[in-house]
Coordinates of C-alpha atoms and ligand atoms in Angstrom, one line a residue:
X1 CA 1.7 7.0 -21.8
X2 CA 5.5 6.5 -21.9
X3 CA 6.5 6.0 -17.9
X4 CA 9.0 8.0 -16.5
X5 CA 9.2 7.2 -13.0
X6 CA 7.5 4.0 -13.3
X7 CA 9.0 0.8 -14.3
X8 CA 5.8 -1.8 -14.4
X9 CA 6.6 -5.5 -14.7
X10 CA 3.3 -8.0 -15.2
X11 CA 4.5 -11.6 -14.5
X12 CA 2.3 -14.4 -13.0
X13 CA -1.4 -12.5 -12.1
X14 CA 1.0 -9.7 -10.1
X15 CA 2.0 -6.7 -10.8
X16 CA 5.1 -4.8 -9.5
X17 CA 5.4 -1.1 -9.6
X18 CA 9.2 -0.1 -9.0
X19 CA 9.2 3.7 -8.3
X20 CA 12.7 5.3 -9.3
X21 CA 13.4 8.0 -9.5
X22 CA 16.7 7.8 -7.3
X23 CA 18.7 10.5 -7.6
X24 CA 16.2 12.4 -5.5
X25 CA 15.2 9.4 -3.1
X26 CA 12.5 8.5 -5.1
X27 CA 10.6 11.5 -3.6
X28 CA 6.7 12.3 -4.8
X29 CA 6.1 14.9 -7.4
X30 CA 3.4 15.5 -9.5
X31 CA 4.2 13.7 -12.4
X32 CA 4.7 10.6 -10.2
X33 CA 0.8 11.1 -9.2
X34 CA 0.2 11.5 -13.0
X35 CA 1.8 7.9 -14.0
X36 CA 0.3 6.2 -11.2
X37 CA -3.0 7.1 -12.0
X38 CA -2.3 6.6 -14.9
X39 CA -1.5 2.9 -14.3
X40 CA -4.3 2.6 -11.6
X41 CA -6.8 3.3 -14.9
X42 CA -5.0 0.3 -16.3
X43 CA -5.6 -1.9 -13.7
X44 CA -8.5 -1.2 -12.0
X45 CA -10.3 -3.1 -14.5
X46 CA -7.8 -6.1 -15.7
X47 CA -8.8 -9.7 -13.8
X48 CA -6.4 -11.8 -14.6
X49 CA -3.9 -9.1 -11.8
X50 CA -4.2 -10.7 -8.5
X51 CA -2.0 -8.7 -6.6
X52 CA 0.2 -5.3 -6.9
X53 CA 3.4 -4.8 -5.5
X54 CA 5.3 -1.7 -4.7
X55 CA 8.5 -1.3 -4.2
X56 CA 11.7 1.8 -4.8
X57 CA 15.0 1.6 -6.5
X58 CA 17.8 2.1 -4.9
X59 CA 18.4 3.0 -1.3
X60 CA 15.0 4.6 -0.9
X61 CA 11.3 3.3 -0.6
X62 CA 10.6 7.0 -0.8
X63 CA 12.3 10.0 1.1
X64 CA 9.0 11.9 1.0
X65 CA 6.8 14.2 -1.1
X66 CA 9.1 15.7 -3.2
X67 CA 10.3 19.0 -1.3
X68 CA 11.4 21.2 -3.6
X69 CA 8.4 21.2 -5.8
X70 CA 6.4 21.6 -2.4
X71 CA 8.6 24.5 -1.2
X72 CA 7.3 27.2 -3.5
X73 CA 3.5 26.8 -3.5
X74 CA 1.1 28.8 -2.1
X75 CA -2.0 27.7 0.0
X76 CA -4.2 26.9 -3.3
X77 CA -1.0 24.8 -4.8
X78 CA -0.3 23.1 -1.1
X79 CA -4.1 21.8 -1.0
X80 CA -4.2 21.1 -4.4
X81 CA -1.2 19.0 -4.4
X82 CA -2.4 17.4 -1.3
X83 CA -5.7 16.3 -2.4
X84 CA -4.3 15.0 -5.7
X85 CA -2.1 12.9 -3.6
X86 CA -4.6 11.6 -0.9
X87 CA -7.1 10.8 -3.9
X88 CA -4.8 8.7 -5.6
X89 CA -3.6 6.9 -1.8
X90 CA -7.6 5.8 -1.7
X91 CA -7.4 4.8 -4.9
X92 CA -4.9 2.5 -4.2
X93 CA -6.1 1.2 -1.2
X94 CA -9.9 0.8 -3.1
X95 CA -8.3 -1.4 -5.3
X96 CA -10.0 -5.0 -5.5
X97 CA -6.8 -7.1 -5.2
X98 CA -4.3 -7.0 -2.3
X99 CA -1.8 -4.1 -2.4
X100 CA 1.9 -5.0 -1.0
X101 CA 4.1 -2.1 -0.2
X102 CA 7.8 -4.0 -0.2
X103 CA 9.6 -1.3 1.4
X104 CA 13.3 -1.5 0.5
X105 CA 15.1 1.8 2.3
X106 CA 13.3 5.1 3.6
X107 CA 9.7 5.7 4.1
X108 CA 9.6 8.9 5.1
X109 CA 7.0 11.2 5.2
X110 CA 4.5 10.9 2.2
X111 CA 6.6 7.7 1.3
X112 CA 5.3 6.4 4.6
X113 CA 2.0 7.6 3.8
X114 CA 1.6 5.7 0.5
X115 CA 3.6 2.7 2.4
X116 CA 0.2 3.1 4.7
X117 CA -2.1 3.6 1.8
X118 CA -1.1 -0.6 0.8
X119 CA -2.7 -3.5 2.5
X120 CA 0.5 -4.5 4.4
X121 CA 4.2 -3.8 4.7
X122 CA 6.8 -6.0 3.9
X123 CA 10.5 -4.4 4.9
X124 CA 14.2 -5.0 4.8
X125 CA 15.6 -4.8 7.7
X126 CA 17.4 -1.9 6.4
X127 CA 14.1 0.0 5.9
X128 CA 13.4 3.3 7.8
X129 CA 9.8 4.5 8.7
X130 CA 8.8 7.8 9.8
X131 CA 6.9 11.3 9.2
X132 CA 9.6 14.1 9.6
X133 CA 6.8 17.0 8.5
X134 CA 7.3 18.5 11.6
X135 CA 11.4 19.2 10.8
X136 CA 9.7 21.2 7.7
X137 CA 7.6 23.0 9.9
X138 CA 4.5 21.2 8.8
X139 CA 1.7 18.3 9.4
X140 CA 1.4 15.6 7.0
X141 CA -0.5 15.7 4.0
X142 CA -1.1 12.6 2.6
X143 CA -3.4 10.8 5.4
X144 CA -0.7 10.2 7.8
X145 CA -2.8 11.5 10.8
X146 CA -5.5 9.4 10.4
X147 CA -3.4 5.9 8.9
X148 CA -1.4 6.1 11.1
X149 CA -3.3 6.0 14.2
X150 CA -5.6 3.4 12.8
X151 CA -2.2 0.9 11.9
X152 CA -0.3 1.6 14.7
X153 CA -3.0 3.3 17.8
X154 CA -3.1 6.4 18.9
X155 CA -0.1 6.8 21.1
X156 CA 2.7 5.5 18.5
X157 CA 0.9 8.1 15.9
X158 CA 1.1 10.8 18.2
X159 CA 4.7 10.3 19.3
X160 CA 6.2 9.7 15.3
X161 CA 4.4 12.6 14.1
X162 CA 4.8 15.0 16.6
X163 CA 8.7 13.7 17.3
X164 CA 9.7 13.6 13.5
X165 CA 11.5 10.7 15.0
X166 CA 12.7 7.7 12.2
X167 CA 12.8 4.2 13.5
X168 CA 13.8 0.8 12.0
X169 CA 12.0 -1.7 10.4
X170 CA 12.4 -3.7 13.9
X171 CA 10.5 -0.8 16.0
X172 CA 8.4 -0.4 12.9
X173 CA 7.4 -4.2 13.1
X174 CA 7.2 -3.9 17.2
X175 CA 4.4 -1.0 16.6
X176 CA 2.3 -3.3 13.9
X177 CA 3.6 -0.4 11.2
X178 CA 4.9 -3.5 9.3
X179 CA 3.7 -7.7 8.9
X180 CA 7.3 -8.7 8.8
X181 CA 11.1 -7.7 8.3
X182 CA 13.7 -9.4 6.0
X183 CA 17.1 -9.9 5.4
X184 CA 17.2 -7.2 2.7
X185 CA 18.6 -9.5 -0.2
X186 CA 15.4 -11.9 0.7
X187 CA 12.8 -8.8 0.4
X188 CA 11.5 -9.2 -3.1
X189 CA 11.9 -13.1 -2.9
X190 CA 9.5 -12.8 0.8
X191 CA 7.0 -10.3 -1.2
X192 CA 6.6 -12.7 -4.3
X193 CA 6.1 -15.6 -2.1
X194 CA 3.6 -14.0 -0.2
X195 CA 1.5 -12.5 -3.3
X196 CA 1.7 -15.6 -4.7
X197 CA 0.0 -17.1 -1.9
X198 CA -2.4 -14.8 -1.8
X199 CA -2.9 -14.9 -6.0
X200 CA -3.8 -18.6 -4.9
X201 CA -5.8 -18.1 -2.3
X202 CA -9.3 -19.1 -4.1
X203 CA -9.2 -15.5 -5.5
X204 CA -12.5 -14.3 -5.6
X205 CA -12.8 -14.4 -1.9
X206 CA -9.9 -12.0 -1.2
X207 CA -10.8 -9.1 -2.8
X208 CA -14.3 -9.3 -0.8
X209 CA -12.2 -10.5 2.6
X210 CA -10.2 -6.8 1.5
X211 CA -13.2 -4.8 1.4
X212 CA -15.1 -5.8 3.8
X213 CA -12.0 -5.8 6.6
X214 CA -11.6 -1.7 4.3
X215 CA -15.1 -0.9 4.6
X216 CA -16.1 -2.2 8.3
X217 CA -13.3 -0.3 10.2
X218 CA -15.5 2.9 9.8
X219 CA -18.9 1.8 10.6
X220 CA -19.8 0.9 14.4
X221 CA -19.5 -3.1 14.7
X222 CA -22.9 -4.1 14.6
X223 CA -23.3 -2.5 11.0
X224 CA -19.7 -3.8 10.0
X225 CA -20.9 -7.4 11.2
X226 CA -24.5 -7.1 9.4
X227 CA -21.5 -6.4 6.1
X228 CA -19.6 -9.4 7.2
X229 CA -22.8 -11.9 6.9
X230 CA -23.7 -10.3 4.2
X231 CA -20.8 -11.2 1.9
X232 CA -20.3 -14.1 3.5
X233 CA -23.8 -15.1 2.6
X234 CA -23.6 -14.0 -1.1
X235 CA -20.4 -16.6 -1.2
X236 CA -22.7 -19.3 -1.6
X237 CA -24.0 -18.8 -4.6
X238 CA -20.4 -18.8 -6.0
X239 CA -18.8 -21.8 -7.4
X240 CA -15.3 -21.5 -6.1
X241 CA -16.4 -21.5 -2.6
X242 CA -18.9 -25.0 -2.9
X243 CA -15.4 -26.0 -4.4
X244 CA -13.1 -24.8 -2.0
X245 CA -15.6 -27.1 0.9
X246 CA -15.7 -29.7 -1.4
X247 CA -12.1 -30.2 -1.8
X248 CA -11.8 -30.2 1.7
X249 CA -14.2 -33.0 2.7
X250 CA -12.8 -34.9 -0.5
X251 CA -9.3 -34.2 1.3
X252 CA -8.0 -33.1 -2.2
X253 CA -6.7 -29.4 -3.3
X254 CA -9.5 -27.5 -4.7
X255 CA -9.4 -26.5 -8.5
X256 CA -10.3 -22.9 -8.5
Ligands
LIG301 N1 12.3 15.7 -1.7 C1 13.2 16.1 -2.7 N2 14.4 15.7 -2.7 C2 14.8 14.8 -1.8 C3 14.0 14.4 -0.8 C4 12.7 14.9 -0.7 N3 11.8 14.5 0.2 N4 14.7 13.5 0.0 C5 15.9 13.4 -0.5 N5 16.0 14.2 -1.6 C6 17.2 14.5 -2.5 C7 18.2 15.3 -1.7 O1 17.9 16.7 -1.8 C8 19.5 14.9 -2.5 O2 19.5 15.6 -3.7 P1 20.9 16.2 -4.3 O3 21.4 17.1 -3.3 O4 21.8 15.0 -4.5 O5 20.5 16.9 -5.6 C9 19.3 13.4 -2.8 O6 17.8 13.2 -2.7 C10 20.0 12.5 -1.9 O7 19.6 12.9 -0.6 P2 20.7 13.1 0.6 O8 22.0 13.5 0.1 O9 20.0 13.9 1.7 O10 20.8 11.5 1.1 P3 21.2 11.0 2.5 O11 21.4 9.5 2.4 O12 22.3 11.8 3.1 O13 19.9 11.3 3.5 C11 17.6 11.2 4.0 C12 18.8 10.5 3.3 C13 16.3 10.5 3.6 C14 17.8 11.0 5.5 C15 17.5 12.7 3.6 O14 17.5 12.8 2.2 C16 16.3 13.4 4.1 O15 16.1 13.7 5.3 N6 15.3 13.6 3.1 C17 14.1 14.3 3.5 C18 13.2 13.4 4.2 C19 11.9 14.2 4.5 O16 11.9 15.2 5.3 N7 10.8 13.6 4.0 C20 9.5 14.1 4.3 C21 9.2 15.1 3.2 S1 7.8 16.0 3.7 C22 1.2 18.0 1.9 C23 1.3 16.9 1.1 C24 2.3 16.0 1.4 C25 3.1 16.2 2.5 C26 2.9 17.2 3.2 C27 2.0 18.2 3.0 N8 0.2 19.0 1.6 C28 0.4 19.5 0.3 C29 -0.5 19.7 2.6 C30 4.1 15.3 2.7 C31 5.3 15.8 3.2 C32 6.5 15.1 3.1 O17 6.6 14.0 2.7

């Protein structure tokens, strides 16, 4: 598939998506969801990708689903459109290796929402968050209402959804929205450090650290913890971890 929104770069075990499409803010239409799944069938089953990195050219992270292909739909169009869009979010937050939104400019709306839909949020201090729906007379669509309030507690979901209200990366960072703000000339160089780290980080432990933090949050915490033992159990039998304890006790760096 020849990418048309998408500009994919593959360097050192991470991959960075660049969405832009910036003459309309980098807003979500269809074909968008088309190339990302598109990609996501590429990379669901590559190894030697540690970590994916998302990020938008320009001014925008993304200024939203992409209104004026929304505004003529009818009911059948609205939900299909919406569950094309939610599927592909889970998809990306299913996938085994971390996910880093590095949000440059606006995240508004479903640019919020797919912001939400990555493992953590990285933003320039010129970022802006928010979920203006209710300016279009409408609720979110892509899993705002229930990301939200799960990232940031029920109160601060309430109040941006139902205030349309846009806030910085600082407030965005006070509410736990975001891990961390940069100077926006240091964003990219703070993400690639970061999924570096993580690419590192003995890798077959992370992606089973990622589901089981993903999976647990919806079962009661007894079952989540009988998960947790589980996995952690299973890691013994793996060779990087004996390593990882090894290199410890022989106070050297362990050789994944
Ligand atoms: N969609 C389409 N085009 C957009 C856009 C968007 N979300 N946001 C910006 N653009 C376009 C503008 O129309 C403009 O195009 P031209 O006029 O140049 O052709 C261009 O990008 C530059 O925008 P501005 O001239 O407005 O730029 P400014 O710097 O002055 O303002 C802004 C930047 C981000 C404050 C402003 O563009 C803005 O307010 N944009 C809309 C933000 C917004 O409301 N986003 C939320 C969209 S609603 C659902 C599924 C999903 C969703 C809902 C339901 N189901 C199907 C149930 C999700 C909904 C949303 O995301």
């Amino acid at each position: 598939m020849e990418y048309q929104i998408l500009k994919i770069q593959i360097a050192d075990c991470i991959a960075t998506v660049t969405i832009s499409r910036p003459a309309a803010l980098n807003a979500l239409n269809t074909n968008f969801f088309k190339e990302l799944n598109h990609f996501l069938d590429d990379l669901e089953p590559r190894e030697d990708v540690k970590v994916l990195v998302i990020t938008g050219e320009g001014k925008s992270f993304v200024a939203g689903a992409d209104i004026a292909e929304m505004a003529p739909m009818n009911s059948d169009e609205g939900y299909a459109f919406s569950t094309f869009g939610q599927r592909t979010f889970d998809r990306l937050e299913q996938l085994p290796m971390p996910v880093i939104a590095a949000v440059n400019g606006y995240a508004l709306g479903g640019g919020c929402e797919l912001a939400m839909a990555c493992d953590f949020r990285i933003a320039s201090k010129l970022a802006k968050f928010g979920q203006p729906e209710m300016n279009l007379g409408m609720i979110p669509g892509y899993a705002a209402t229930q990301r939200l309030s799960r990232l940031t507690g029920l109160g601060n979901a309430l109040y941006l959804i139902l205030t349309a209200e846009t806030i910085t990366a600082d407030d965005a960072l006070r509410m736990g929205l975001v891990q961390k703000v940069t100077e926006p000339e240091l964003l990219m160089e703070e993400v690639m450090k970061l999924a570096l780290k993580m690419a590192g980080n003995g890798s077959q432990a992370v992606p089973v650290a990622k589901r089981v933090i993903r999976e647990g949050i919806s079962m009661n915490f007894g079952e989540a913890s009988e998960l947790e033992a589980v996995e952690f159990g299973k890691q013994f039998d793996r060779t990087a971890t004996k390593e990882g304890m090894k290199a410890f006790l022989e106070k050297r760096k362990p050789v994944w």
